[in-house]
Amino acid sequence: MLNETEPVTIEVIAVHKAPVGGKLLALVDVSITIHGIEFKVRGLRVSREILNGQHATSVTSPLHRDNGGQWRSTITFPEELHEPLSDIVLNACIEHGICRMA
């Protein structure tokens, strides 16, 4: 039986800079290890947005088109994982010169 909390390791595998000019800044691939099981998530989206009148950078799940042609998230992360994942991805983008600290 699993404990209520398990160690999680997140590692950035690759940062792919997007072409200049759009909202998309980069696609990022990560490796996530939970309870010793590793899986890879490719194509986390790092985008430029305006929230409450302020420029912001967001990290969202990879997307795919459903049968009706609508864009949908390919994976949904629990909030406990999404926040640290976003921080790690944004730090990698800062290191690669794609974004900067606010």
mmCIF file of C-alpha atoms in Angstrom:
data_model
loop_
_atom_site.group_PDB
_atom_site.id
_atom_site.type_symbol
_atom_site.label_atom_id
_atom_site.label_comp_id
_atom_site.label_asym_id
_atom_site.label_seq_id
_atom_site.Cartn_x
_atom_site.Cartn_y
_atom_site.Cartn_z
ATOM 1 C CA MET A 1 0.000 0.000 0.000
ATOM 2 C CA LEU A 2 1.278 3.486 -0.893
ATOM 3 C CA ASN A 3 1.800 6.192 1.700
ATOM 4 C CA GLU A 4 -0.233 9.358 1.415
ATOM 5 C CA THR A 5 2.865 11.187 0.195
ATOM 6 C CA GLU A 6 5.588 9.807 -2.019
ATOM 7 C CA PRO A 7 8.886 11.339 -3.142
ATOM 8 C CA VAL A 8 8.682 12.969 -6.563
ATOM 9 C CA THR A 9 11.635 13.904 -8.759
ATOM 10 C CA ILE A 10 11.238 16.235 -11.745
ATOM 11 C CA GLU A 11 14.043 16.719 -14.249
ATOM 12 C CA VAL A 12 14.030 18.822 -17.409
ATOM 13 C CA ILE A 13 15.183 16.710 -20.361
ATOM 14 C CA ALA A 14 15.000 19.296 -23.155
ATOM 15 C CA VAL A 15 13.931 22.880 -23.824
ATOM 16 C CA HIS A 16 12.817 23.643 -27.389
ATOM 17 C CA LYS A 17 12.565 27.367 -28.124
ATOM 18 C CA ALA A 18 9.509 28.307 -30.199
ATOM 19 C CA PRO A 19 9.713 30.612 -33.232
ATOM 20 C CA VAL A 20 9.656 34.293 -32.255
ATOM 21 C CA GLY A 21 6.433 36.234 -32.595
ATOM 22 C CA GLY A 22 3.687 34.159 -31.014
ATOM 23 C CA LYS A 23 2.446 33.521 -27.491
ATOM 24 C CA LEU A 24 4.255 30.177 -27.325
ATOM 25 C CA LEU A 25 7.794 30.641 -25.980
ATOM 26 C CA ALA A 26 8.968 27.033 -25.660
ATOM 27 C CA LEU A 27 8.064 23.371 -25.499
ATOM 28 C CA VAL A 28 9.720 21.537 -22.626
ATOM 29 C CA ASP A 29 10.218 17.805 -22.049
ATOM 30 C CA VAL A 30 10.489 16.505 -18.484
ATOM 31 C CA SER A 31 11.070 13.248 -16.660
ATOM 32 C CA ILE A 32 8.903 12.702 -13.571
ATOM 33 C CA THR A 33 9.687 9.928 -11.098
ATOM 34 C CA ILE A 34 7.039 9.026 -8.527
ATOM 35 C CA HIS A 35 7.622 6.172 -6.084
ATOM 36 C CA GLY A 36 10.487 4.942 -8.257
ATOM 37 C CA ILE A 37 8.412 4.886 -11.458
ATOM 38 C CA GLU A 38 9.680 7.231 -14.181
ATOM 39 C CA PHE A 39 7.576 8.637 -16.986
ATOM 40 C CA LYS A 40 8.336 11.300 -19.560
ATOM 41 C CA VAL A 41 6.084 14.177 -20.511
ATOM 42 C CA ARG A 42 6.947 15.828 -23.799
ATOM 43 C CA GLY A 43 5.669 19.186 -24.970
ATOM 44 C CA LEU A 44 4.842 21.142 -21.819
ATOM 45 C CA ARG A 45 3.872 24.549 -23.165
ATOM 46 C CA VAL A 46 5.533 27.716 -21.883
ATOM 47 C CA SER A 47 3.475 30.692 -23.063
ATOM 48 C CA ARG A 48 3.309 34.458 -22.722
ATOM 49 C CA GLU A 49 0.015 35.757 -21.317
ATOM 50 C CA ILE A 50 -1.551 38.883 -19.877
ATOM 51 C CA LEU A 51 -3.207 38.279 -16.499
ATOM 52 C CA ASN A 52 -4.917 41.133 -14.671
ATOM 53 C CA GLY A 53 -3.217 43.607 -16.996
ATOM 54 C CA GLN A 54 0.251 42.220 -16.208
ATOM 55 C CA HIS A 55 2.550 40.198 -18.447
ATOM 56 C CA ALA A 56 2.957 36.648 -17.174
ATOM 57 C CA THR A 57 4.485 33.367 -18.270
ATOM 58 C CA SER A 58 2.516 30.158 -17.821
ATOM 59 C CA VAL A 59 3.277 26.448 -18.031
ATOM 60 C CA THR A 60 0.480 24.227 -19.318
ATOM 61 C CA SER A 61 0.056 20.599 -20.284
ATOM 62 C CA PRO A 62 0.730 19.309 -23.782
ATOM 63 C CA LEU A 63 -2.287 19.575 -26.093
ATOM 64 C CA HIS A 64 -3.940 17.306 -28.644
ATOM 65 C CA ARG A 65 -7.005 17.605 -30.874
ATOM 66 C CA ASP A 66 -10.006 15.476 -30.003
ATOM 67 C CA ASN A 67 -12.299 13.870 -32.596
ATOM 68 C CA GLY A 68 -14.287 17.113 -32.843
ATOM 69 C CA GLY A 69 -11.175 19.162 -33.608
ATOM 70 C CA GLN A 70 -11.060 20.851 -30.178
ATOM 71 C CA TRP A 71 -7.726 21.309 -28.404
ATOM 72 C CA ARG A 72 -7.601 19.368 -25.117
ATOM 73 C CA SER A 73 -4.991 18.878 -22.405
ATOM 74 C CA THR A 74 -3.235 15.566 -22.907
ATOM 75 C CA ILE A 75 -2.486 15.161 -19.199
ATOM 76 C CA THR A 76 -3.833 16.864 -16.083
ATOM 77 C CA PHE A 77 -1.462 17.270 -13.159
ATOM 78 C CA PRO A 78 -2.705 17.528 -9.567
ATOM 79 C CA GLU A 79 -2.083 20.966 -8.051
ATOM 80 C CA GLU A 80 0.501 19.491 -5.654
ATOM 81 C CA LEU A 81 2.589 18.537 -8.695
ATOM 82 C CA HIS A 82 1.690 21.353 -11.110
ATOM 83 C CA GLU A 83 3.144 24.194 -9.030
ATOM 84 C CA PRO A 84 6.620 22.678 -8.466
ATOM 85 C CA LEU A 85 6.640 21.400 -12.061
ATOM 86 C CA SER A 86 5.915 24.920 -13.338
ATOM 87 C CA ASP A 87 8.686 26.385 -11.167
ATOM 88 C CA ILE A 88 11.249 23.864 -12.465
ATOM 89 C CA VAL A 89 10.206 24.393 -16.106
ATOM 90 C CA LEU A 90 10.276 28.199 -15.797
ATOM 91 C CA ASN A 91 13.724 28.091 -14.168
ATOM 92 C CA ALA A 92 15.000 25.969 -17.069
ATOM 93 C CA CYS A 93 13.578 28.507 -19.536
ATOM 94 C CA ILE A 94 15.299 31.331 -17.642
ATOM 95 C CA GLU A 95 18.604 29.408 -17.780
ATOM 96 C CA HIS A 96 18.149 28.986 -21.561
ATOM 97 C CA GLY A 97 17.442 32.724 -22.004
ATOM 98 C CA ILE A 98 13.858 32.137 -23.153
ATOM 99 C CA CYS A 99 12.199 33.977 -20.255
ATOM 100 C CA ARG A 100 13.404 36.240 -17.512
ATOM 101 C CA MET A 101 12.661 36.709 -13.832
ATOM 102 C CA ALA A 102 9.758 39.026 -13.055
#
